[in-house]
XYZ file of N, CA and C in Angstrom:
561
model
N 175.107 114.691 34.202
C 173.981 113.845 34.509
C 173.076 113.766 33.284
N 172.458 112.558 33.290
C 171.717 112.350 31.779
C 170.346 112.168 31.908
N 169.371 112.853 32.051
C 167.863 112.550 32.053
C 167.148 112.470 30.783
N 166.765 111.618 30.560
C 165.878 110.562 29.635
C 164.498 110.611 29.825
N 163.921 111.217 28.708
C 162.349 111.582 28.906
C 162.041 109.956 28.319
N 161.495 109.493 29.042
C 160.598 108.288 28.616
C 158.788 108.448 28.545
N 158.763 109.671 28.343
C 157.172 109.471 28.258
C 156.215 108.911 27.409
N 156.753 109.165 26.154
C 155.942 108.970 24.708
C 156.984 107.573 24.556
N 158.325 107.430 24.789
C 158.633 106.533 23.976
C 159.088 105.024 24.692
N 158.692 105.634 26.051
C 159.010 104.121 26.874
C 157.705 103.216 26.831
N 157.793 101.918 27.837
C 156.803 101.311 27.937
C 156.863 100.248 26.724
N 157.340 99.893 26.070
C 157.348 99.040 25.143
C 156.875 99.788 23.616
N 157.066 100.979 23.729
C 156.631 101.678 22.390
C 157.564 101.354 21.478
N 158.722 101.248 22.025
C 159.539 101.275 20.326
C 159.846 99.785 20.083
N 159.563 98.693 21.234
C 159.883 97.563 20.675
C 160.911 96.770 21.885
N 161.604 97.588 22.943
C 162.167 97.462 23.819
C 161.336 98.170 25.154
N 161.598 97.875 26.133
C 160.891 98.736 27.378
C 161.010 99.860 27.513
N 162.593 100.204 27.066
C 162.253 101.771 27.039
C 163.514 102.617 25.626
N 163.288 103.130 25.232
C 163.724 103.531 23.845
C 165.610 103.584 23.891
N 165.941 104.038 24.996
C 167.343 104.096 25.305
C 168.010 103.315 25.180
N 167.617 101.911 25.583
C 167.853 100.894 25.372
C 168.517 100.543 24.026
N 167.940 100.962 23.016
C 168.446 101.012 21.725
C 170.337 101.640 21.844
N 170.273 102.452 22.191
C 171.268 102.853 22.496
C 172.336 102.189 22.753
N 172.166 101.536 23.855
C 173.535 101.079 24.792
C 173.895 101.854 25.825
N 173.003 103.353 26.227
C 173.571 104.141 26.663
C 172.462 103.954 28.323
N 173.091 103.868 29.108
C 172.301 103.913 30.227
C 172.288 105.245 31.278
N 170.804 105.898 31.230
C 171.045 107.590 31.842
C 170.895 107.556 33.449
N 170.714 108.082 34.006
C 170.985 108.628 35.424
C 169.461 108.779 36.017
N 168.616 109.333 35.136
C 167.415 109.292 35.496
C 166.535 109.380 34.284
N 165.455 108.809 34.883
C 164.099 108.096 33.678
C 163.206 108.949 34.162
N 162.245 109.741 32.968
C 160.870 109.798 33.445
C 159.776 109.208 33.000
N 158.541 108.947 33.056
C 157.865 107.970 32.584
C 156.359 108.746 33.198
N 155.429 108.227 31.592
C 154.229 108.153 32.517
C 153.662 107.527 31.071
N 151.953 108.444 30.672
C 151.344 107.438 29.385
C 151.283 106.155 29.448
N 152.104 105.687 28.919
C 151.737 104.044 29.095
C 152.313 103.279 29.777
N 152.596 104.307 30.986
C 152.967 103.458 32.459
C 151.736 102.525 33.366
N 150.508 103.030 32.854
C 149.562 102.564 33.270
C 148.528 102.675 32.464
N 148.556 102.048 31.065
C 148.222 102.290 30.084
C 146.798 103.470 30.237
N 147.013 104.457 30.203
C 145.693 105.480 30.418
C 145.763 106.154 31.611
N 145.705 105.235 33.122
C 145.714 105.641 34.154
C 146.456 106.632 34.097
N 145.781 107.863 35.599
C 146.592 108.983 35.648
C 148.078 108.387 36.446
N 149.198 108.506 36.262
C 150.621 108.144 36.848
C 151.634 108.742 36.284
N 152.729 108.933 36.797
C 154.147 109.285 36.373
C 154.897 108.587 37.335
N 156.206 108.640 36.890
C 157.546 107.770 37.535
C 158.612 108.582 37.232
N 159.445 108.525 38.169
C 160.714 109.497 38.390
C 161.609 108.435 38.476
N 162.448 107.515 37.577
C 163.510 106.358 37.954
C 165.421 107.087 38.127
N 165.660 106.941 39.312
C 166.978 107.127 39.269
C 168.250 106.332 39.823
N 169.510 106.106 39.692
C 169.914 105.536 40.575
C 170.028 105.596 41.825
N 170.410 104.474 42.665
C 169.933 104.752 44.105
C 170.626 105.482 44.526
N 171.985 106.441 44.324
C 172.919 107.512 45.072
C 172.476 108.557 44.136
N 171.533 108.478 43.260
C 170.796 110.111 42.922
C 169.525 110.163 43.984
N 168.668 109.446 43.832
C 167.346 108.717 44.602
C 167.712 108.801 46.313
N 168.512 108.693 46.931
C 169.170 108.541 48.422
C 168.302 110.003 49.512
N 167.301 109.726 49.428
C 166.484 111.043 49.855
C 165.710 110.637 51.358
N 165.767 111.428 52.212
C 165.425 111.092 53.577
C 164.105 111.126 53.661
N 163.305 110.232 54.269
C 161.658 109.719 54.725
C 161.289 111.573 54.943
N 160.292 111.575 53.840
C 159.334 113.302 53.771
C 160.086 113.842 52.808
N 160.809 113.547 52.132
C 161.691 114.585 51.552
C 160.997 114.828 50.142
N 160.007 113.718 49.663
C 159.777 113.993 48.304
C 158.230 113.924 48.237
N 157.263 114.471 47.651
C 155.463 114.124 47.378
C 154.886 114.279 46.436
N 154.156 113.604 45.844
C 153.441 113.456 44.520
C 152.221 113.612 44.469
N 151.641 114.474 43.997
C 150.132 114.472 43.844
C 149.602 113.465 43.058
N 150.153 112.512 42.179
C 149.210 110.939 42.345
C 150.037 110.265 42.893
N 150.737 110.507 43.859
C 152.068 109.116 44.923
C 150.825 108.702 45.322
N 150.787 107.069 45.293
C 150.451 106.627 46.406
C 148.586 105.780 45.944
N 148.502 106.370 44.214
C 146.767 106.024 43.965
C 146.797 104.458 43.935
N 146.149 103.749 44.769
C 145.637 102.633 44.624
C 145.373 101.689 42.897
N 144.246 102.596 42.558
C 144.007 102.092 41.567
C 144.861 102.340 40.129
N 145.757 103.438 40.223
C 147.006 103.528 39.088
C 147.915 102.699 39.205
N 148.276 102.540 40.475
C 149.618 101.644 40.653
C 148.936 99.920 40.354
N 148.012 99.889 40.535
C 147.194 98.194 39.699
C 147.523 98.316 38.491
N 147.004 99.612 38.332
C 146.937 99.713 36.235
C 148.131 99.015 35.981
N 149.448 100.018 36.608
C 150.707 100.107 35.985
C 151.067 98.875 36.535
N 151.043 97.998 37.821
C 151.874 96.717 38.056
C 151.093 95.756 36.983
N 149.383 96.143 36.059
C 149.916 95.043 35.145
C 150.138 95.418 33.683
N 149.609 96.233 33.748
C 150.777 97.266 32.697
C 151.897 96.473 32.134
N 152.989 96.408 33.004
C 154.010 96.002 33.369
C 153.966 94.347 33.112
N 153.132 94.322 33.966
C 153.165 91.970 33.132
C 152.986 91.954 31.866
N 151.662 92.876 31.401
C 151.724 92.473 30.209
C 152.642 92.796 28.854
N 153.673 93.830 29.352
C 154.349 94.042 28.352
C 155.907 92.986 28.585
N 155.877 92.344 29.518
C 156.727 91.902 30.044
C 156.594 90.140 29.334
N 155.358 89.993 29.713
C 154.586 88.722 28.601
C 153.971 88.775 27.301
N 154.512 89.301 26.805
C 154.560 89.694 24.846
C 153.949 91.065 24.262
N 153.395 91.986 25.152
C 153.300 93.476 24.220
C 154.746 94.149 23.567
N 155.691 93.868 24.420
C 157.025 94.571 23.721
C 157.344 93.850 22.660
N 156.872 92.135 22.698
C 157.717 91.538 21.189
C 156.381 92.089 19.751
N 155.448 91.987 20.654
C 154.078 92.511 19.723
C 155.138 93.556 18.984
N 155.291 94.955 19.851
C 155.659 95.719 19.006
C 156.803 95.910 18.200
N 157.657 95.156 18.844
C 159.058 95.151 18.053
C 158.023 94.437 16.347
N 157.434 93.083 16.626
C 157.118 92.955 15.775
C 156.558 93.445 14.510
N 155.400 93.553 15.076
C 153.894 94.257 14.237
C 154.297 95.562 13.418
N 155.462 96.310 14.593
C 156.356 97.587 14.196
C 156.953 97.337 13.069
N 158.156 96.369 13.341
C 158.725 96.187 11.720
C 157.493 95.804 10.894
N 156.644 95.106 10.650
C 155.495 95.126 9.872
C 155.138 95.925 9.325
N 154.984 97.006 10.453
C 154.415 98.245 9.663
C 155.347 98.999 8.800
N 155.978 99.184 9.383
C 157.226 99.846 8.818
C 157.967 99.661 7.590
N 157.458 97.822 7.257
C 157.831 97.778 5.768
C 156.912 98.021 5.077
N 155.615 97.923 5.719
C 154.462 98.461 4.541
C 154.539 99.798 4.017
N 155.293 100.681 5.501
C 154.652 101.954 5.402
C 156.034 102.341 3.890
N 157.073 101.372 4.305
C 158.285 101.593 3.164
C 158.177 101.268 1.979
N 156.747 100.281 1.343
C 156.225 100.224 0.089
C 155.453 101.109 -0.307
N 154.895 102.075 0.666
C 154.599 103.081 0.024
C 155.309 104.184 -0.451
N 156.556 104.392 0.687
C 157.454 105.328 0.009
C 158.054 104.850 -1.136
N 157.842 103.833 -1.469
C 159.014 103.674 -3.011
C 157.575 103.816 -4.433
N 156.339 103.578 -3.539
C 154.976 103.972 -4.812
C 155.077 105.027 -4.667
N 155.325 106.084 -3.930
C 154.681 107.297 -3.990
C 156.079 108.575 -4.226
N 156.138 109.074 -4.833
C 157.333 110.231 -4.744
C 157.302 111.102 -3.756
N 155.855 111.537 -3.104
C 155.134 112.589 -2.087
C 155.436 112.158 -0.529
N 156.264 110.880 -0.474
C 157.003 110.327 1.082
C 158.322 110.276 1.132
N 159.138 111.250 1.577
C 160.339 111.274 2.060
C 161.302 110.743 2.634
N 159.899 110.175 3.660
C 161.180 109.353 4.382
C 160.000 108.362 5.603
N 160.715 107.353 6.073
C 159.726 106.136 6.908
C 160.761 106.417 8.291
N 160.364 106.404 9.448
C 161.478 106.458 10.194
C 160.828 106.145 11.572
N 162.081 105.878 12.675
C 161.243 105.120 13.988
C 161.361 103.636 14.754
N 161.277 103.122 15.479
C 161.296 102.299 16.325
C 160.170 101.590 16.848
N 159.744 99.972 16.692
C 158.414 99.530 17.196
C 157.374 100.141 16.271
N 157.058 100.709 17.333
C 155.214 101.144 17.050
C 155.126 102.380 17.807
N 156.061 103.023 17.204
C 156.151 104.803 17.460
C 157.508 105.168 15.896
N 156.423 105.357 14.719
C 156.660 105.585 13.481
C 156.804 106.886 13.244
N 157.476 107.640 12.021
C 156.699 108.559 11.378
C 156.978 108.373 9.621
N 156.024 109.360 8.958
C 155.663 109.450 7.848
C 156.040 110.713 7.225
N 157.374 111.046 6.818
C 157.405 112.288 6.253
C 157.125 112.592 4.995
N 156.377 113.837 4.527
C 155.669 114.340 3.265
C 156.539 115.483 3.016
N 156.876 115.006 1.214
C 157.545 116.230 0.709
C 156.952 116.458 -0.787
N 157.411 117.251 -1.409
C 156.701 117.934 -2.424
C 157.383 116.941 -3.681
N 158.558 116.534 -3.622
C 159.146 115.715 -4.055
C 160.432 114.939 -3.388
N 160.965 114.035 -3.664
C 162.047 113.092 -3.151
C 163.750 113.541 -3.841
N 163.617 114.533 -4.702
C 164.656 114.902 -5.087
C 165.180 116.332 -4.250
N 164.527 117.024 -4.289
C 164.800 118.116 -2.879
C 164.151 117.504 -1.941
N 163.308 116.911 -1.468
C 162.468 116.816 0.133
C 162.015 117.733 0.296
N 161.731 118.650 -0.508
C 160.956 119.822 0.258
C 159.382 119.459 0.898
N 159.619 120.050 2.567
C 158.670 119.182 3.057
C 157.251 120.223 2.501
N 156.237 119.207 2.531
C 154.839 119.724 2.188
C 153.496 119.090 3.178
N 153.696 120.659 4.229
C 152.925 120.100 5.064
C 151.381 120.077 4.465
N 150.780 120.874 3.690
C 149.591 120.496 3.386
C 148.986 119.255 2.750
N 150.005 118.447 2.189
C 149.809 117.258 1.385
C 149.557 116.579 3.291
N 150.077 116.571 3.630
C 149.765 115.378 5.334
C 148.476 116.144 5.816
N 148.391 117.257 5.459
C 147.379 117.381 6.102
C 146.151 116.668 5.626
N 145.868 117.208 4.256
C 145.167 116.549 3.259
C 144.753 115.028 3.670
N 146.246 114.196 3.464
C 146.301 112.469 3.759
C 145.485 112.401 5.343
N 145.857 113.229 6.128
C 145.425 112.975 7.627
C 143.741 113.002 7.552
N 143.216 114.221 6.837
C 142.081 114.228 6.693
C 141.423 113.207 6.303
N 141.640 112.736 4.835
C 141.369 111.633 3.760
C 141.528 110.148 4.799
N 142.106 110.010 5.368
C 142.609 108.743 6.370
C 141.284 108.938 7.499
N 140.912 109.827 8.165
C 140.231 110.151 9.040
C 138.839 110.041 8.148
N 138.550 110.454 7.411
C 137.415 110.304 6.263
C 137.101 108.507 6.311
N 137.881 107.977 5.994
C 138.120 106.683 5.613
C 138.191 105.342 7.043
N 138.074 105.973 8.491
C 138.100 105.531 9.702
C 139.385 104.989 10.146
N 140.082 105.980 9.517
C 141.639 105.421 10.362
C 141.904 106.753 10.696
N 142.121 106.495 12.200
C 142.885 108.143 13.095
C 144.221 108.232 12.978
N 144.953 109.080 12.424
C 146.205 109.147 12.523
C 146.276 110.700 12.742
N 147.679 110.956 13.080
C 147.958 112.822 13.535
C 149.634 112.864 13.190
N 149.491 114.242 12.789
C 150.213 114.699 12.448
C 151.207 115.374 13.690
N 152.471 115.040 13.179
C 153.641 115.863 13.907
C 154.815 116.546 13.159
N 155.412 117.949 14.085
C 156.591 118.358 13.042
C 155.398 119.130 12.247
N 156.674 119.692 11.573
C 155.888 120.205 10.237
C 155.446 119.883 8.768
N 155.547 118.224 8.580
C 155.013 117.837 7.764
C 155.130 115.872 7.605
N 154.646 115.441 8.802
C 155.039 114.100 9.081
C 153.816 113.374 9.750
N 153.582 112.500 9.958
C 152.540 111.447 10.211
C 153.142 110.975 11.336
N 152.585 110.329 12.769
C 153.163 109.985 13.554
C 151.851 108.636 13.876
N 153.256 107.618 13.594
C 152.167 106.164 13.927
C 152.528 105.673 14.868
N 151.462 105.613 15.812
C 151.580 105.447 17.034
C 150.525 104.549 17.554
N 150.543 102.796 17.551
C 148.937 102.600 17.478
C 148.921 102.113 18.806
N 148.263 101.033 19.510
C 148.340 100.648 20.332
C 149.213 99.302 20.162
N 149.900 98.707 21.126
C 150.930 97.944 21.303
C 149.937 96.057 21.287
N 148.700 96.656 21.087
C 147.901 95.088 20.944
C 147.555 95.137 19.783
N 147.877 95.920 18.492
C 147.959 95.889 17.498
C 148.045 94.633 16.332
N 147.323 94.132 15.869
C 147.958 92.873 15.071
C 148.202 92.912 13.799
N 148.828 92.120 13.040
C 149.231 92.378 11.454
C 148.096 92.627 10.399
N 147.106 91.885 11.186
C 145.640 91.802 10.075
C 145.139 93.540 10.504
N 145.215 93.688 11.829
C 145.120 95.580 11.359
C 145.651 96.478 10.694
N 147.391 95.865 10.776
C 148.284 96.378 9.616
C 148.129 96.963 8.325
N 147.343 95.702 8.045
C 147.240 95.263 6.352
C 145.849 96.345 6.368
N 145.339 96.471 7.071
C 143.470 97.607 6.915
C 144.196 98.488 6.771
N 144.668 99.135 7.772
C 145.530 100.637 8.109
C 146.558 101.190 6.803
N 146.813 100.002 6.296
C 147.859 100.471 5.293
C 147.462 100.617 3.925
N 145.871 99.699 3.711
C 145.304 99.978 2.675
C 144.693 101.616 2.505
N 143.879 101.724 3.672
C 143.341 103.106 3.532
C 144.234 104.239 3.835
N 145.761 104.422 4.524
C 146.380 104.816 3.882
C 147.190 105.510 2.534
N 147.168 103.990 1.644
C 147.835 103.748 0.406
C 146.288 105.187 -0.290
N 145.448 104.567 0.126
C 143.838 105.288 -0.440
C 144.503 106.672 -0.292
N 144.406 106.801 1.034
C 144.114 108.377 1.053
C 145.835 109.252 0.482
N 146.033 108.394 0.244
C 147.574 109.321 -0.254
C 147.195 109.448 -1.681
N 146.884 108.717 -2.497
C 146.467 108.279 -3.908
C 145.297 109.791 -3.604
N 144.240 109.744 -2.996
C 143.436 110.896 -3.386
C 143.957 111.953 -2.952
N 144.828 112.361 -2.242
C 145.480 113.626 -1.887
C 146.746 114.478 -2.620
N 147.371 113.354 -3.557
C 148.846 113.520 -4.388
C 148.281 114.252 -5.441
Protein backbone atom coordinates (compact mmCIF):
# COMPACT_ATOMS: atom_id res chain seq x y z
CA UNK A 1 0.00 0.00 0.00
CA UNK A 2 1.33 3.49 -0.92
CA UNK A 3 0.56 6.57 1.29
CA UNK A 4 1.44 9.91 -0.07
CA UNK A 5 1.98 12.75 2.31
CA UNK A 6 0.43 15.63 0.48
CA UNK A 7 0.74 18.19 3.05
CA UNK A 8 3.41 20.71 2.13
CA UNK A 9 3.36 19.66 -1.42
CA UNK A 10 -0.22 19.24 -2.59
CA UNK A 11 -2.79 21.82 -3.36
CA UNK A 12 -1.31 23.27 -6.36
CA UNK A 13 2.19 23.84 -4.79
CA UNK A 14 4.28 22.29 -7.26
CA UNK A 15 2.32 23.33 -10.28
CA UNK A 16 -0.10 20.30 -10.50
CA UNK A 17 -2.83 19.58 -7.68
CA UNK A 18 -0.92 17.36 -6.07
CA UNK A 19 2.92 16.59 -6.45
CA UNK A 20 2.48 12.78 -7.37
CA UNK A 21 1.03 13.58 -10.16
CA UNK A 22 4.37 14.36 -11.56
CA UNK A 23 5.00 10.97 -11.28
CA UNK A 24 2.54 8.92 -13.10
CA UNK A 25 2.32 7.01 -10.07
CA UNK A 26 -1.10 6.88 -8.45
CA UNK A 27 -1.02 5.91 -4.35
CA UNK A 28 -3.68 4.25 -2.33
CA UNK A 29 -4.01 6.98 0.04
CA UNK A 30 -3.51 10.91 0.19
CA UNK A 31 -3.04 13.06 3.12
CA UNK A 32 -3.62 16.62 2.91
CA UNK A 33 -4.06 19.65 4.89
CA UNK A 34 -2.12 23.51 4.77
CA UNK A 35 -3.36 24.61 1.78
CA UNK A 36 -6.37 22.58 1.78
CA UNK A 37 -8.04 25.52 3.07
CA UNK A 38 -5.60 27.91 2.49
CA UNK A 39 -4.83 28.67 6.43
CA UNK A 40 -8.02 27.24 7.77
CA UNK A 41 -7.64 24.64 10.47
CA UNK A 42 -8.43 21.13 8.13
CA UNK A 43 -6.92 17.88 7.09
CA UNK A 44 -8.08 15.18 4.53
CA UNK A 45 -7.53 11.51 4.57
CA UNK A 46 -8.14 10.54 0.50
CA UNK A 47 -8.37 6.83 -0.23
CA UNK A 48 -9.77 4.50 -2.57
CA UNK A 49 -13.21 3.51 -2.05
CA UNK A 50 -12.31 -0.45 -1.06
CA UNK A 51 -9.58 1.11 1.39
CA UNK A 52 -12.24 3.96 2.58
CA UNK A 53 -15.36 1.10 2.76
CA UNK A 54 -15.90 1.87 6.59
CA UNK A 55 -19.29 1.39 8.38
CA UNK A 56 -21.53 4.70 9.58
CA UNK A 57 -19.43 5.60 13.30
CA UNK A 58 -16.52 3.91 12.40
CA UNK A 59 -14.27 6.94 11.85
CA UNK A 60 -14.09 10.87 13.85
CA UNK A 61 -12.23 13.88 13.42
CA UNK A 62 -11.70 16.52 15.70
CA UNK A 63 -12.17 19.23 12.87
CA UNK A 64 -14.80 16.60 10.80
CA UNK A 65 -17.50 18.40 10.12
CA UNK A 66 -16.24 22.64 10.73
CA UNK A 67 -18.56 24.69 8.82
CA UNK A 68 -16.40 27.38 8.22
CA UNK A 69 -13.09 25.19 7.03
CA UNK A 70 -14.90 23.15 4.71
CA UNK A 71 -16.05 26.90 2.88
CA UNK A 72 -12.36 27.78 3.10
CA UNK A 73 -11.36 24.53 1.41
CA UNK A 74 -14.54 24.12 -1.21
CA UNK A 75 -13.08 27.49 -2.49
CA UNK A 76 -9.78 26.78 -1.96
CA UNK A 77 -10.43 24.30 -4.40
CA UNK A 78 -12.21 26.68 -7.25
CA UNK A 79 -9.66 28.76 -7.07
CA UNK A 80 -6.90 26.60 -7.76
CA UNK A 81 -8.97 24.82 -10.13
CA UNK A 82 -9.52 28.40 -12.04
CA UNK A 83 -5.80 29.40 -12.47
CA UNK A 84 -3.72 29.21 -9.02
CA UNK A 85 -2.18 25.81 -10.21
CA UNK A 86 -1.25 27.34 -13.80
CA UNK A 87 -0.11 30.56 -11.65
CA UNK A 88 2.25 28.23 -10.14
CA UNK A 89 3.37 25.92 -12.63
CA UNK A 90 4.03 29.25 -14.13
CA UNK A 91 5.46 32.02 -11.95
CA UNK A 92 7.42 28.65 -10.57
CA UNK A 93 9.32 28.10 -13.70
CA UNK A 94 9.92 31.91 -13.50
CA UNK A 95 11.37 31.68 -10.53
CA UNK A 96 13.29 28.98 -10.96
CA UNK A 97 15.10 30.39 -13.91
CA UNK A 98 15.95 33.41 -12.05
CA UNK A 99 16.83 31.57 -9.09
CA UNK A 100 19.21 29.45 -11.95
CA UNK A 101 20.93 32.84 -12.99
CA UNK A 102 22.04 33.12 -9.91
CA UNK A 103 23.55 29.83 -9.58
CA UNK A 104 25.67 30.26 -12.68
CA UNK A 105 26.73 34.20 -10.97
CA UNK A 106 27.50 32.85 -7.90
CA UNK A 107 29.93 29.73 -7.16
CA UNK A 108 28.34 29.70 -3.30
CA UNK A 109 24.84 27.86 -5.02
CA UNK A 110 24.95 24.31 -5.65
CA UNK A 111 22.18 23.51 -6.85
CA UNK A 112 18.26 25.09 -7.85
CA UNK A 113 15.82 22.29 -7.42
CA UNK A 114 11.85 21.64 -7.13
CA UNK A 115 8.52 21.85 -8.64
CA UNK A 116 6.03 25.06 -9.09
CA UNK A 117 6.38 27.18 -6.23
CA UNK A 118 7.86 24.80 -3.66
CA UNK A 119 11.77 25.51 -4.59
CA UNK A 120 14.98 25.07 -2.92
CA UNK A 121 18.31 26.88 -2.83
CA UNK A 122 21.29 24.87 -1.98
CA UNK A 123 24.56 26.62 -0.44
CA UNK A 124 27.96 25.22 -0.72
CA UNK A 125 31.35 26.40 0.05
CA UNK A 126 32.14 25.79 -3.50
CA UNK A 127 30.62 24.04 -6.77
CA UNK A 128 33.56 21.83 -7.29
CA UNK A 129 33.13 19.65 -4.08
CA UNK A 130 29.53 21.03 -2.95
CA UNK A 131 30.56 21.09 0.26
CA UNK A 132 27.45 22.25 1.82
CA UNK A 133 27.84 25.59 3.92
CA UNK A 134 25.20 26.02 6.14
CA UNK A 135 26.31 29.29 7.60
CA UNK A 136 26.60 31.10 4.26
CA UNK A 137 22.28 30.45 4.07
CA UNK A 138 22.15 31.40 7.14
CA UNK A 139 23.89 34.62 6.68
CA UNK A 140 21.76 35.09 3.01
CA UNK A 141 18.47 34.23 5.12
CA UNK A 142 19.33 36.90 7.52
CA UNK A 143 20.58 39.58 4.86
CA UNK A 144 17.17 38.72 2.78
CA UNK A 145 15.10 39.21 5.98
CA UNK A 146 17.15 42.54 6.63
CA UNK A 147 16.16 43.60 3.18
CA UNK A 148 12.06 42.59 3.60
CA UNK A 149 12.00 39.40 1.93
CA UNK A 150 11.07 36.29 4.35
CA UNK A 151 12.56 33.29 3.27
CA UNK A 152 13.65 30.00 5.63
CA UNK A 153 15.83 27.75 5.62
CA UNK A 154 15.64 23.87 5.27
CA UNK A 155 18.02 20.71 5.47
CA UNK A 156 21.21 21.60 6.39
CA UNK A 157 22.13 24.16 4.15
CA UNK A 158 19.27 25.13 1.59
CA UNK A 159 16.66 27.88 1.12
CA UNK A 160 13.17 26.71 0.72
CA UNK A 161 10.92 28.92 -1.69
CA UNK A 162 7.79 28.57 -0.95
CA UNK A 163 5.66 31.76 -1.73
CA UNK A 164 2.18 31.99 -2.05
CA UNK A 165 0.50 30.52 -5.21
CA UNK A 166 -0.98 34.33 -6.05
CA UNK A 167 2.40 35.21 -6.56
CA UNK A 168 3.13 37.28 -9.76
CA UNK A 169 6.27 37.71 -11.98
CA UNK A 170 6.63 41.47 -11.05
CA UNK A 171 7.16 39.96 -7.36
CA UNK A 172 9.56 37.61 -8.91
CA UNK A 173 11.73 40.11 -10.32
CA UNK A 174 11.71 42.17 -6.35
CA UNK A 175 12.39 38.81 -4.60
CA UNK A 176 15.15 37.93 -6.84
CA UNK A 177 16.80 41.23 -6.78
CA UNK A 178 17.17 41.35 -3.01
CA UNK A 179 18.14 37.98 -3.08
CA UNK A 180 20.92 38.43 -5.81
CA UNK A 181 21.73 41.51 -2.82
CA UNK A 182 21.89 39.52 -0.01
CA UNK A 183 24.02 36.70 -1.45
CA UNK A 184 26.55 39.38 -2.90
CA UNK A 185 26.81 40.72 0.90
CA UNK A 186 27.09 37.38 2.51
CA UNK A 187 29.77 35.48 -0.10
Amino acid sequence: MLIVDEVQSGMGRTGKMFAIEHSGVRPDIMCLAKGLASGMPIGACIARDDIMDWHKGAHASTFGGNPVALTAAMKTIELLQNGLIDNSRDVGAYLEAGLNKLKDKYDCIGDVRGLGMMLAVEFVTDKQTLKPDAELRDRVEMECYKRGLIILGCGGNSIRWSPPLILAKEHVDVALEIFDEAIAASC
